[in-house]
Amino acid sequence: MNDIRPKVERLRLDPGSYETLRQQVLSRDGWRCQSCGTISNLEVHHQQFRSNSGGDSELNLITLCRTCHTGVHRELQKPRK
């Protein structure tokens, strides 16, 4: 039995469309970091990374401040025991 699945095509928007989506996500999230609640230095984070077939879709994006966003990426880069 073969468990290898075909690669899923991800949605990748052009820069103008992505900026529109980014603004929609920021608005949806009330212009607040969804982790700590701050309203400054906001960024939009792909919950499933683009490198792991995560697409540019509203369901895959979340608003985080720069500090929380950096923390998420640092945690994911730590070696697992």
PDB file of C-alpha atoms in Angstrom:
ATOM      1  CA  MET A   1       0.000   0.000   0.000  1.00  0.00           C
ATOM      2  CA  ASN A   2       1.388   3.405  -0.976  1.00  0.00           C
ATOM      3  CA  ASP A   3       0.782   6.265   1.513  1.00  0.00           C
ATOM      4  CA  ILE A   4       2.390   8.965  -0.619  1.00  0.00           C
ATOM      5  CA  ARG A   5      -0.173  11.608  -1.466  1.00  0.00           C
ATOM      6  CA  PRO A   6       0.073  13.980  -4.405  1.00  0.00           C
ATOM      7  CA  LYS A   7       1.292  17.462  -3.559  1.00  0.00           C
ATOM      8  CA  VAL A   8      -1.577  19.823  -2.784  1.00  0.00           C
ATOM      9  CA  GLU A   9      -1.620  22.996  -4.847  1.00  0.00           C
ATOM     10  CA  ARG A  10      -1.507  25.996  -2.523  1.00  0.00           C
ATOM     11  CA  LEU A  11      -3.055  29.379  -3.120  1.00  0.00           C
ATOM     12  CA  ARG A  12      -0.422  32.082  -3.595  1.00  0.00           C
ATOM     13  CA  LEU A  13      -1.766  35.558  -4.319  1.00  0.00           C
ATOM     14  CA  ASP A  14      -0.124  38.318  -6.306  1.00  0.00           C
ATOM     15  CA  PRO A  15       1.268  41.153  -4.106  1.00  0.00           C
ATOM     16  CA  GLY A  16      -1.726  43.473  -4.581  1.00  0.00           C
ATOM     17  CA  SER A  17      -4.279  40.790  -3.757  1.00  0.00           C
ATOM     18  CA  TYR A  18      -2.204  39.631  -0.780  1.00  0.00           C
ATOM     19  CA  GLU A  19      -2.123  43.171   0.629  1.00  0.00           C
ATOM     20  CA  THR A  20      -5.913  43.360   0.345  1.00  0.00           C
ATOM     21  CA  LEU A  21      -6.218  40.016   2.156  1.00  0.00           C
ATOM     22  CA  ARG A  22      -3.709  41.141   4.794  1.00  0.00           C
ATOM     23  CA  GLN A  23      -5.802  44.227   5.522  1.00  0.00           C
ATOM     24  CA  GLN A  24      -8.935  42.043   5.777  1.00  0.00           C
ATOM     25  CA  VAL A  25      -7.217  39.750   8.305  1.00  0.00           C
ATOM     26  CA  LEU A  26      -6.021  42.707  10.396  1.00  0.00           C
ATOM     27  CA  SER A  27      -9.553  44.106  10.400  1.00  0.00           C
ATOM     28  CA  ARG A  28     -11.123  40.710  11.164  1.00  0.00           C
ATOM     29  CA  ASP A  29      -8.797  40.335  14.155  1.00  0.00           C
ATOM     30  CA  GLY A  30      -9.696  43.798  15.455  1.00  0.00           C
ATOM     31  CA  TRP A  31      -6.233  45.214  14.771  1.00  0.00           C
ATOM     32  CA  ARG A  32      -4.900  43.287  17.792  1.00  0.00           C
ATOM     33  CA  CYS A  33      -2.331  40.553  18.258  1.00  0.00           C
ATOM     34  CA  GLN A  34      -4.309  37.346  18.709  1.00  0.00           C
ATOM     35  CA  SER A  35      -1.727  36.106  21.196  1.00  0.00           C
ATOM     36  CA  CYS A  36      -1.027  38.998  23.577  1.00  0.00           C
ATOM     37  CA  GLY A  37      -3.608  41.617  22.555  1.00  0.00           C
ATOM     38  CA  THR A  38      -1.255  44.481  21.738  1.00  0.00           C
ATOM     39  CA  ILE A  39      -2.139  46.903  18.946  1.00  0.00           C
ATOM     40  CA  SER A  40       1.368  47.845  17.836  1.00  0.00           C
ATOM     41  CA  ASN A  41       3.845  46.322  15.358  1.00  0.00           C
ATOM     42  CA  LEU A  42       1.230  44.019  13.832  1.00  0.00           C
ATOM     43  CA  GLU A  43       2.081  41.381  11.253  1.00  0.00           C
ATOM     44  CA  VAL A  44       0.089  38.647   9.544  1.00  0.00           C
ATOM     45  CA  HIS A  45       1.285  35.085  10.178  1.00  0.00           C
ATOM     46  CA  HIS A  46       0.687  31.981   8.049  1.00  0.00           C
ATOM     47  CA  GLN A  47      -0.410  29.324  10.541  1.00  0.00           C
ATOM     48  CA  GLN A  48       0.595  26.635   8.069  1.00  0.00           C
ATOM     49  CA  PHE A  49       3.775  27.956   6.482  1.00  0.00           C
ATOM     50  CA  ARG A  50       3.939  28.546   2.764  1.00  0.00           C
ATOM     51  CA  SER A  51       6.904  26.165   2.723  1.00  0.00           C
ATOM     52  CA  ASN A  52       4.586  23.453   4.078  1.00  0.00           C
ATOM     53  CA  SER A  53       1.904  24.036   1.431  1.00  0.00           C
ATOM     54  CA  GLY A  54       0.149  26.727   3.475  1.00  0.00           C
ATOM     55  CA  GLY A  55      -1.786  29.034   1.234  1.00  0.00           C
ATOM     56  CA  ASP A  56      -2.663  32.698   1.225  1.00  0.00           C
ATOM     57  CA  SER A  57      -6.179  32.250   2.561  1.00  0.00           C
ATOM     58  CA  GLU A  58      -8.048  34.022   5.322  1.00  0.00           C
ATOM     59  CA  LEU A  59      -8.414  30.771   7.267  1.00  0.00           C
ATOM     60  CA  ASN A  60      -4.639  30.253   7.277  1.00  0.00           C
ATOM     61  CA  LEU A  61      -3.730  33.776   8.428  1.00  0.00           C
ATOM     62  CA  ILE A  62      -3.705  35.321  11.903  1.00  0.00           C
ATOM     63  CA  THR A  63      -2.647  38.704  13.276  1.00  0.00           C
ATOM     64  CA  LEU A  64       0.359  38.674  15.605  1.00  0.00           C
ATOM     65  CA  CYS A  65       2.605  41.442  16.904  1.00  0.00           C
ATOM     66  CA  ARG A  66       6.243  41.322  15.869  1.00  0.00           C
ATOM     67  CA  THR A  67       7.317  39.898  19.249  1.00  0.00           C
ATOM     68  CA  CYS A  68       4.761  37.066  19.233  1.00  0.00           C
ATOM     69  CA  HIS A  69       5.386  36.361  15.547  1.00  0.00           C
ATOM     70  CA  THR A  70       9.118  36.045  16.169  1.00  0.00           C
ATOM     71  CA  GLY A  71       8.415  33.819  19.168  1.00  0.00           C
ATOM     72  CA  VAL A  72       6.273  31.448  17.106  1.00  0.00           C
ATOM     73  CA  HIS A  73       9.046  31.020  14.558  1.00  0.00           C
ATOM     74  CA  ARG A  74      11.720  30.552  17.246  1.00  0.00           C
ATOM     75  CA  GLU A  75       9.662  27.840  18.941  1.00  0.00           C
ATOM     76  CA  LEU A  76       9.235  26.008  15.664  1.00  0.00           C
ATOM     77  CA  GLN A  77      12.979  26.126  14.965  1.00  0.00           C
ATOM     78  CA  LYS A  78      13.940  24.515  18.286  1.00  0.00           C
ATOM     79  CA  PRO A  79      15.163  20.939  17.925  1.00  0.00           C
ATOM     80  CA  ARG A  80      12.675  18.371  19.171  1.00  0.00           C
ATOM     81  CA  LYS A  81      13.792  15.878  21.767  1.00  0.00           C
TER      82      LYS A  81
END
